C-alpha positions as a LaTeX table, in Angstrom:
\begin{tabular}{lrrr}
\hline
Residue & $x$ (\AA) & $y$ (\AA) & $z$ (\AA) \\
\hline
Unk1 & 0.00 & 0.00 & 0.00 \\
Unk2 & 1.38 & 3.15 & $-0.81$ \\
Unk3 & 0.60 & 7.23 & $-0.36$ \\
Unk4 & $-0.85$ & 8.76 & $-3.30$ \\
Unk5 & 0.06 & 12.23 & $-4.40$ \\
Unk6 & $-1.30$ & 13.80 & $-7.14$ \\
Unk7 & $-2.04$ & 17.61 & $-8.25$ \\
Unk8 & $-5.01$ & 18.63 & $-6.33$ \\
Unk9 & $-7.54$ & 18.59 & $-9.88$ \\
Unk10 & $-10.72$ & 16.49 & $-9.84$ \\
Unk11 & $-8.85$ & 14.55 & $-12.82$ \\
Unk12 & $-6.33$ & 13.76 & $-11.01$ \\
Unk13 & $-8.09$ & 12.12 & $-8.34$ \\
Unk14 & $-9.96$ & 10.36 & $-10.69$ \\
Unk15 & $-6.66$ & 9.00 & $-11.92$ \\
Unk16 & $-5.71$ & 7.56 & $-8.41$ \\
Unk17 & $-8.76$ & 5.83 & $-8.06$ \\
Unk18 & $-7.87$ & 3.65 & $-11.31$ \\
Unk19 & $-4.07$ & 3.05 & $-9.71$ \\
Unk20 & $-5.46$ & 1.88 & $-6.40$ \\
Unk21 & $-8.06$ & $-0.64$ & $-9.10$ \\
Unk22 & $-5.41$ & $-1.36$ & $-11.41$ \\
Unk23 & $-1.54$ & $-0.30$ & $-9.91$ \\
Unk24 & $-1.16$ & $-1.02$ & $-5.98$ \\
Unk25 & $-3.75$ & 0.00 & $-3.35$ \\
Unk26 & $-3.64$ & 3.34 & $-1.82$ \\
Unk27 & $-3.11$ & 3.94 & 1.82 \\
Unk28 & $-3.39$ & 7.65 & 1.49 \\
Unk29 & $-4.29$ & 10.74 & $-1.40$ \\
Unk30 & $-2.73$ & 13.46 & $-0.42$ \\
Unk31 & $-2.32$ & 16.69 & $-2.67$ \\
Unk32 & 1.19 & 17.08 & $-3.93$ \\
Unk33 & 1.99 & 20.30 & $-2.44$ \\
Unk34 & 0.79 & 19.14 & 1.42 \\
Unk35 & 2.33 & 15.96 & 1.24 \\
Unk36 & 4.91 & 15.42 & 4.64 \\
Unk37 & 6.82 & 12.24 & 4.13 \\
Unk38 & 7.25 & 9.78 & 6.87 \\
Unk39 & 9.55 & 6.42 & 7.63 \\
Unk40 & 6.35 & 4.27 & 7.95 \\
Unk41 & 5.35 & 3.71 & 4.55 \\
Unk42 & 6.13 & 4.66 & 0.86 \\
Unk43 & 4.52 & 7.03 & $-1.78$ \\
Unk44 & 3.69 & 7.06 & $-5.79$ \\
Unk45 & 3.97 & 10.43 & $-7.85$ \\
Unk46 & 0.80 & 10.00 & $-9.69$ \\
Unk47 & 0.26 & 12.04 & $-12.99$ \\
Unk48 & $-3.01$ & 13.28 & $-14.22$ \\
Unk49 & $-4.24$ & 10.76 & $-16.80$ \\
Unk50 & $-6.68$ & 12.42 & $-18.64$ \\
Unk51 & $-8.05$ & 8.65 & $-20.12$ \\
Unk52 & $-8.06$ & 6.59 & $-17.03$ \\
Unk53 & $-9.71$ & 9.97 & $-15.38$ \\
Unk54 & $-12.29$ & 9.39 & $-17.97$ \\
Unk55 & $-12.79$ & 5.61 & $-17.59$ \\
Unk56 & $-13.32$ & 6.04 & $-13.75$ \\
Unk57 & $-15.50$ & 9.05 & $-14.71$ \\
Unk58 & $-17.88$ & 6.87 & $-17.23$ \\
Unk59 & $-17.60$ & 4.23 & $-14.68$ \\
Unk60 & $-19.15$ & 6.17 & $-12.12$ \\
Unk61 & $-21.54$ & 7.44 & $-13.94$ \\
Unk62 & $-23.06$ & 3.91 & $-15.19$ \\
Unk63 & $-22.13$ & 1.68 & $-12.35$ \\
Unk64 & $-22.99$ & 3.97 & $-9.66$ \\
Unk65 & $-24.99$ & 6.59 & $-10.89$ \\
Unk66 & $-25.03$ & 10.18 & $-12.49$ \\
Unk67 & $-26.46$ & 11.39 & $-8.78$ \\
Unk68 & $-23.65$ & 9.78 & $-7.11$ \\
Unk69 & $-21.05$ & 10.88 & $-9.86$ \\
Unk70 & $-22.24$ & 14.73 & $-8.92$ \\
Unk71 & $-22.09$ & 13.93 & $-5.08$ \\
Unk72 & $-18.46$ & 12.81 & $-5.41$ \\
Unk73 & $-17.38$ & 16.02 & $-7.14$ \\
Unk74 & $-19.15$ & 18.62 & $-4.47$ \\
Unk75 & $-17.20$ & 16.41 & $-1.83$ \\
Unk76 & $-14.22$ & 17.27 & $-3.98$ \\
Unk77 & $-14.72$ & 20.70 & $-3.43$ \\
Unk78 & $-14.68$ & 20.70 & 0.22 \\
Unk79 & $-11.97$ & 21.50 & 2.39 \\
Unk80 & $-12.31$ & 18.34 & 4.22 \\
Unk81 & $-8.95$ & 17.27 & 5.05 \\
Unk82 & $-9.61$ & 13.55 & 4.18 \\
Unk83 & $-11.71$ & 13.82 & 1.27 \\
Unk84 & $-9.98$ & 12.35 & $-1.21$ \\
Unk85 & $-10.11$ & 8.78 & 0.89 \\
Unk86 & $-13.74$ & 9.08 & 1.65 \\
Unk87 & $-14.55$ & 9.40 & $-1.98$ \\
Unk88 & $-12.27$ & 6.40 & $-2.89$ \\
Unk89 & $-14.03$ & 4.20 & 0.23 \\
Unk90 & $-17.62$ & 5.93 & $-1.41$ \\
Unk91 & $-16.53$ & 4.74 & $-5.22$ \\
Unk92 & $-15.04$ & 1.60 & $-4.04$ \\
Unk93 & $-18.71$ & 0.62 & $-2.44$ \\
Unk94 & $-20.74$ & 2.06 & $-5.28$ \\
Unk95 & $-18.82$ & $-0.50$ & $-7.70$ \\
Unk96 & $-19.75$ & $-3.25$ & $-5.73$ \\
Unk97 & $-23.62$ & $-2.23$ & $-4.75$ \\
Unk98 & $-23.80$ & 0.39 & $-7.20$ \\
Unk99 & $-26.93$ & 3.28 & $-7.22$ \\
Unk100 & $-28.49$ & 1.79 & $-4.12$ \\
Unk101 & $-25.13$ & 3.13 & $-2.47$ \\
Unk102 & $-27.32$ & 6.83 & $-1.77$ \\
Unk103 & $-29.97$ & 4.92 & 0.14 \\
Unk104 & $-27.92$ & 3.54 & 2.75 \\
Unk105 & $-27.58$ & 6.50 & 5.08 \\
Unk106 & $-26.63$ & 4.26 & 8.18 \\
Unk107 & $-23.25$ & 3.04 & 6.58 \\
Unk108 & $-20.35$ & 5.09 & 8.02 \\
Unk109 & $-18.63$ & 5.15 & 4.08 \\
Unk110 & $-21.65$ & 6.96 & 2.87 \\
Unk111 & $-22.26$ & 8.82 & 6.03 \\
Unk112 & $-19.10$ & 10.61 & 5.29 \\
Unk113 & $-19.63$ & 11.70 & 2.02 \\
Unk114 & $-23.29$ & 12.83 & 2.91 \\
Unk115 & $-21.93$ & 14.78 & 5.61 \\
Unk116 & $-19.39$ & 16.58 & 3.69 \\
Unk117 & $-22.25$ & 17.02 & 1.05 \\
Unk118 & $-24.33$ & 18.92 & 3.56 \\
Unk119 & $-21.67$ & 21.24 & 4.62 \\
Unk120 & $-21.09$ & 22.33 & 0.90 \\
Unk121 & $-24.98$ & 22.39 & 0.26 \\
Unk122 & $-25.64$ & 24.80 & 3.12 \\
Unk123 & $-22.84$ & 27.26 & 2.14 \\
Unk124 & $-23.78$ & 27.47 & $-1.85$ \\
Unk125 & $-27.32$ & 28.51 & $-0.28$ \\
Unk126 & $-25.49$ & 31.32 & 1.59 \\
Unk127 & $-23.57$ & 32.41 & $-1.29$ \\
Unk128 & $-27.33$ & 33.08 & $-2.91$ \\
Unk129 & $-28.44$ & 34.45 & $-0.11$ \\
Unk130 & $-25.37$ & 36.51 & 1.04 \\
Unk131 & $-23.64$ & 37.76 & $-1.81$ \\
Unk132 & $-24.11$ & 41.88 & $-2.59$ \\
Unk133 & $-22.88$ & 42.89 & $-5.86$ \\
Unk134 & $-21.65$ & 46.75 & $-6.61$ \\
Unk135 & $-21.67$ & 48.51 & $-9.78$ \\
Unk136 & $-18.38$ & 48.71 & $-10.91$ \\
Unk137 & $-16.96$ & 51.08 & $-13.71$ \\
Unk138 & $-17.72$ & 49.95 & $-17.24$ \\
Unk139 & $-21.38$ & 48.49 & $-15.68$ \\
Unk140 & $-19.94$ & 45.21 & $-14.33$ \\
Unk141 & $-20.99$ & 43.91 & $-11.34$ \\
Unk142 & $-18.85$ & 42.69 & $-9.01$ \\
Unk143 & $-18.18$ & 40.52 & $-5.50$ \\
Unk144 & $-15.91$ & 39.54 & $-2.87$ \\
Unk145 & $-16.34$ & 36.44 & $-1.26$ \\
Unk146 & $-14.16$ & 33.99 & 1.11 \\
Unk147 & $-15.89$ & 30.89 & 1.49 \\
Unk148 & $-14.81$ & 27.84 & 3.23 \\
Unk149 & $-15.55$ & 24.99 & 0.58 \\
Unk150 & $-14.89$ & 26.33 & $-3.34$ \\
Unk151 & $-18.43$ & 27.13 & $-4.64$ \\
Unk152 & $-17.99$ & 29.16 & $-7.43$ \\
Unk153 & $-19.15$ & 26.57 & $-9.86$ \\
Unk154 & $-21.79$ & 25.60 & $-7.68$ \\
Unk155 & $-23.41$ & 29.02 & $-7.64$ \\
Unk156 & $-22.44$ & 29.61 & $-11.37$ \\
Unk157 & $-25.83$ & 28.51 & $-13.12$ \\
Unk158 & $-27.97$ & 30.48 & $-10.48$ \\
Unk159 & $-26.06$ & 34.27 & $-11.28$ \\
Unk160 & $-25.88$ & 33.35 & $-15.00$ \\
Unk161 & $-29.63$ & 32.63 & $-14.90$ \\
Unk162 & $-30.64$ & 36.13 & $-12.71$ \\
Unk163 & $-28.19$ & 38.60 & $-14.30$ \\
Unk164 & $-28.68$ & 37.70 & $-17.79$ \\
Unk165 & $-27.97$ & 41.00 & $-19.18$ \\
Unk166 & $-25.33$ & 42.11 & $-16.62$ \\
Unk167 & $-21.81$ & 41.41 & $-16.90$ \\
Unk168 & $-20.68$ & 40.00 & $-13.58$ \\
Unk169 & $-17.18$ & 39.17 & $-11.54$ \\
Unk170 & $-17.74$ & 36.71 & $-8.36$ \\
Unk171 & $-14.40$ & 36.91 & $-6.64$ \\
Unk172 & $-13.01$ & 33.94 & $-4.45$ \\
Unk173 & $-10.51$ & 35.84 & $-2.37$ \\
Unk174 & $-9.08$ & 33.58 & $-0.89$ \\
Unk175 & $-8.55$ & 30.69 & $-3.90$ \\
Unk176 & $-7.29$ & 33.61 & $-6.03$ \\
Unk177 & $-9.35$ & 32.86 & $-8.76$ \\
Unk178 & $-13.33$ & 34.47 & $-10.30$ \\
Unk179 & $-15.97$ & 33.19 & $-11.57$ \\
Unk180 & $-16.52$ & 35.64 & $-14.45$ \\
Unk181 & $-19.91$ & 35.91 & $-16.76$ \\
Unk182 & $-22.38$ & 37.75 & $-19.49$ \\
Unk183 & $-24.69$ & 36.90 & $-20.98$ \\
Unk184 & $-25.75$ & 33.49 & $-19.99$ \\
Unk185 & $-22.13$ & 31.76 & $-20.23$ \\
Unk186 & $-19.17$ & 31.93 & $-17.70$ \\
Unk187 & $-15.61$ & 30.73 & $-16.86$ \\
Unk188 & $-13.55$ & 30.52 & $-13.68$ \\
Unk189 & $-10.15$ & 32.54 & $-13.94$ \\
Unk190 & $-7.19$ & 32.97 & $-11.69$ \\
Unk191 & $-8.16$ & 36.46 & $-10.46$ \\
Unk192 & $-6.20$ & 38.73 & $-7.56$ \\
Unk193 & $-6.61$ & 42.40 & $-6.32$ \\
Unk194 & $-5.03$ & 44.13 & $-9.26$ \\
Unk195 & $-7.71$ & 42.66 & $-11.52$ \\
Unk196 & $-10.55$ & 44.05 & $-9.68$ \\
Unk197 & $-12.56$ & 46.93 & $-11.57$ \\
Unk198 & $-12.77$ & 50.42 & $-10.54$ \\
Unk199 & $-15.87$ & 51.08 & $-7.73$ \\
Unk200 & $-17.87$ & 53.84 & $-10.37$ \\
Unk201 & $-19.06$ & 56.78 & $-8.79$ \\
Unk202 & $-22.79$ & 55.90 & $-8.10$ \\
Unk203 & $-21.86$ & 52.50 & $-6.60$ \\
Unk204 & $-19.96$ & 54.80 & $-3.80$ \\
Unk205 & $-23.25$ & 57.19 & $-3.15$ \\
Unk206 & $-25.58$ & 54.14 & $-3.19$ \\
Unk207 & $-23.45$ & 52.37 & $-0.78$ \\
Unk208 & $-23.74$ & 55.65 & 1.53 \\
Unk209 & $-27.66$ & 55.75 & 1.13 \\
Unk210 & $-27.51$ & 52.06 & 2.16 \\
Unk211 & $-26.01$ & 52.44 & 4.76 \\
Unk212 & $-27.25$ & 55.21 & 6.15 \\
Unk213 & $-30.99$ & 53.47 & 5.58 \\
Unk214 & $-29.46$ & 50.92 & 7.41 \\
Unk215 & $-28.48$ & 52.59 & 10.23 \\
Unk216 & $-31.92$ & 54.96 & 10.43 \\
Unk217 & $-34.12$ & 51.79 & 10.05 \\
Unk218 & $-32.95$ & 49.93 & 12.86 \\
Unk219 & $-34.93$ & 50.21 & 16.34 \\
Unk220 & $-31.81$ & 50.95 & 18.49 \\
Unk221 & $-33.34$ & 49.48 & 21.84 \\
Unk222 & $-34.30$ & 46.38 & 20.26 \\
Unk223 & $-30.77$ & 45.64 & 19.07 \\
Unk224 & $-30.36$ & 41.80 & 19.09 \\
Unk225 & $-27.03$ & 40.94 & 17.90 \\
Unk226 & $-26.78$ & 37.04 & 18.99 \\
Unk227 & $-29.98$ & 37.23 & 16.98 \\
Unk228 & $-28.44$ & 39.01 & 13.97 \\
Unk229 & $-25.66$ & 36.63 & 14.03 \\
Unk230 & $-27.49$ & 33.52 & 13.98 \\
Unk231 & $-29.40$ & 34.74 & 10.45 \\
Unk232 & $-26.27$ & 36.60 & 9.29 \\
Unk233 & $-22.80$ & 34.82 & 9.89 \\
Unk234 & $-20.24$ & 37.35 & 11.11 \\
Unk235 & $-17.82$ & 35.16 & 8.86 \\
Unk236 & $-19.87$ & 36.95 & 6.02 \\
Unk237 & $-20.34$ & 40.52 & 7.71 \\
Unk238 & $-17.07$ & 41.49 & 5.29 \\
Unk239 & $-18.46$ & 42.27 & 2.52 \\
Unk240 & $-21.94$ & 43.55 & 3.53 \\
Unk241 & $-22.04$ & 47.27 & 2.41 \\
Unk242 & $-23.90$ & 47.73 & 5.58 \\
Unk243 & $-21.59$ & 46.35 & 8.11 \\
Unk244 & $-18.13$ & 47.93 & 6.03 \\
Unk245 & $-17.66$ & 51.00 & 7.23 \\
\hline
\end{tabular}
């Protein structure tokens, strides 16, 4: 048995589920650049292989199911430190029960991947709930966010579908990267500070009115802020126009 490390993309973990089928079994998948090598056991370099990614793909997809094939990838975009082993345990029991493998909630393989599921579920809802676009110069609109698991693609669909019209930036601090749309279609791009548009001159009055309604609306002696907090996340206070001051 030996540690896998491989270079972090969805194909490449796809391409150490065929080794551990069809090379040696894996004790471990660890991301290249986080690997920490110990005297206890060995390791194999594993390069993306775009066609064994795609036979493991098409072999989720028929064997298991196209449900199952869409669960695995959301639990690839989770920060869960041990993800990449509970979606090989997760594949390695869909081959052998295959699409019944969602309806067995008690079983601590699936449990895992349902729970990780969850977690990424709850936090694309807060993205659609949460996110506050300004009006950046040239009409694009534009957003800073920093959440835990990487949504972007998650939310892509439900922007593209609402803004149409609008030409749109949905920045991942934190990842470095933007998911970046118009007119119905959209792309992720590495994306940093220096790319981000110029704030135009009625985004920086609105945000004033805003906030300013903000501030008049509330009922001061009702103030409830374990309240507020349990609706609102402070992790997402950030970048709320009304809480940046």
């Amino acid at each position: 048995m030996l540690d896998y490390l491989y270079d972090g993309t969805f194909e490449g973990l796809l391409t150490c589920i065929h080794h551990h089928y069809y090379t040696d079994r894996a004790s471990g998948i660890i991301q290249r650049d986080a690997y920490q090598s110990t005297l206890l056991g060995g390791f194999m370099d594993v390069e993306t292989d775009e066609h064994k990614a795609t036979t493991v793909y098409e072999a989720i997809e028929k064997k298991i199911s196209t449900y199952d094939l869409r669960r695995i990838y959301k639990a690839y975009l989770s920060v869960d430190p041990d993800k990449e082993m509970k979606i090989l345990r997760y594949a390695v029991m869909g081959f052998k029960v295959g699409g019944k493998i969602s309806l067995m909630h008690a079983d601590p393989v699936v449990a895992d991947i349902q729970g990780i599921e969850k977690k990424i579920d709850v936090e694309r809802e807060r993205m659609l709930q949460f996110v506050r676009f300004s009006v950046m110069k040239g009409d694009v609109l534009y957003v800073e966010i920093e959440p835990d698991n990487d949504v972007l693609e998650l939310i892509a669909g439900y922007f593209c579908d609402r803004f149409r019209s609008d030409p749109f930036i949905i920045h991942d601090v934190g990842r470095h990267k933007a998911l970046i749309a118009y007119g119905g279609r959209w792309y992720i791009s590495a994306f940093d500070e220096q790319d981000v548009p110029e704030t135009s001159e009625d985004e920086k009055k609105y945000r004033m009115l805003w906030r300013n309604y903000f501030d008049n609306i509330a009922i001061k002696e009702r103030t409830n802020p374990r309240c507020q907090k349990n609706f609102m996340p402070v992790r997402y206070w950030k970048h709320l126009t009304e809480m940046n001051r």
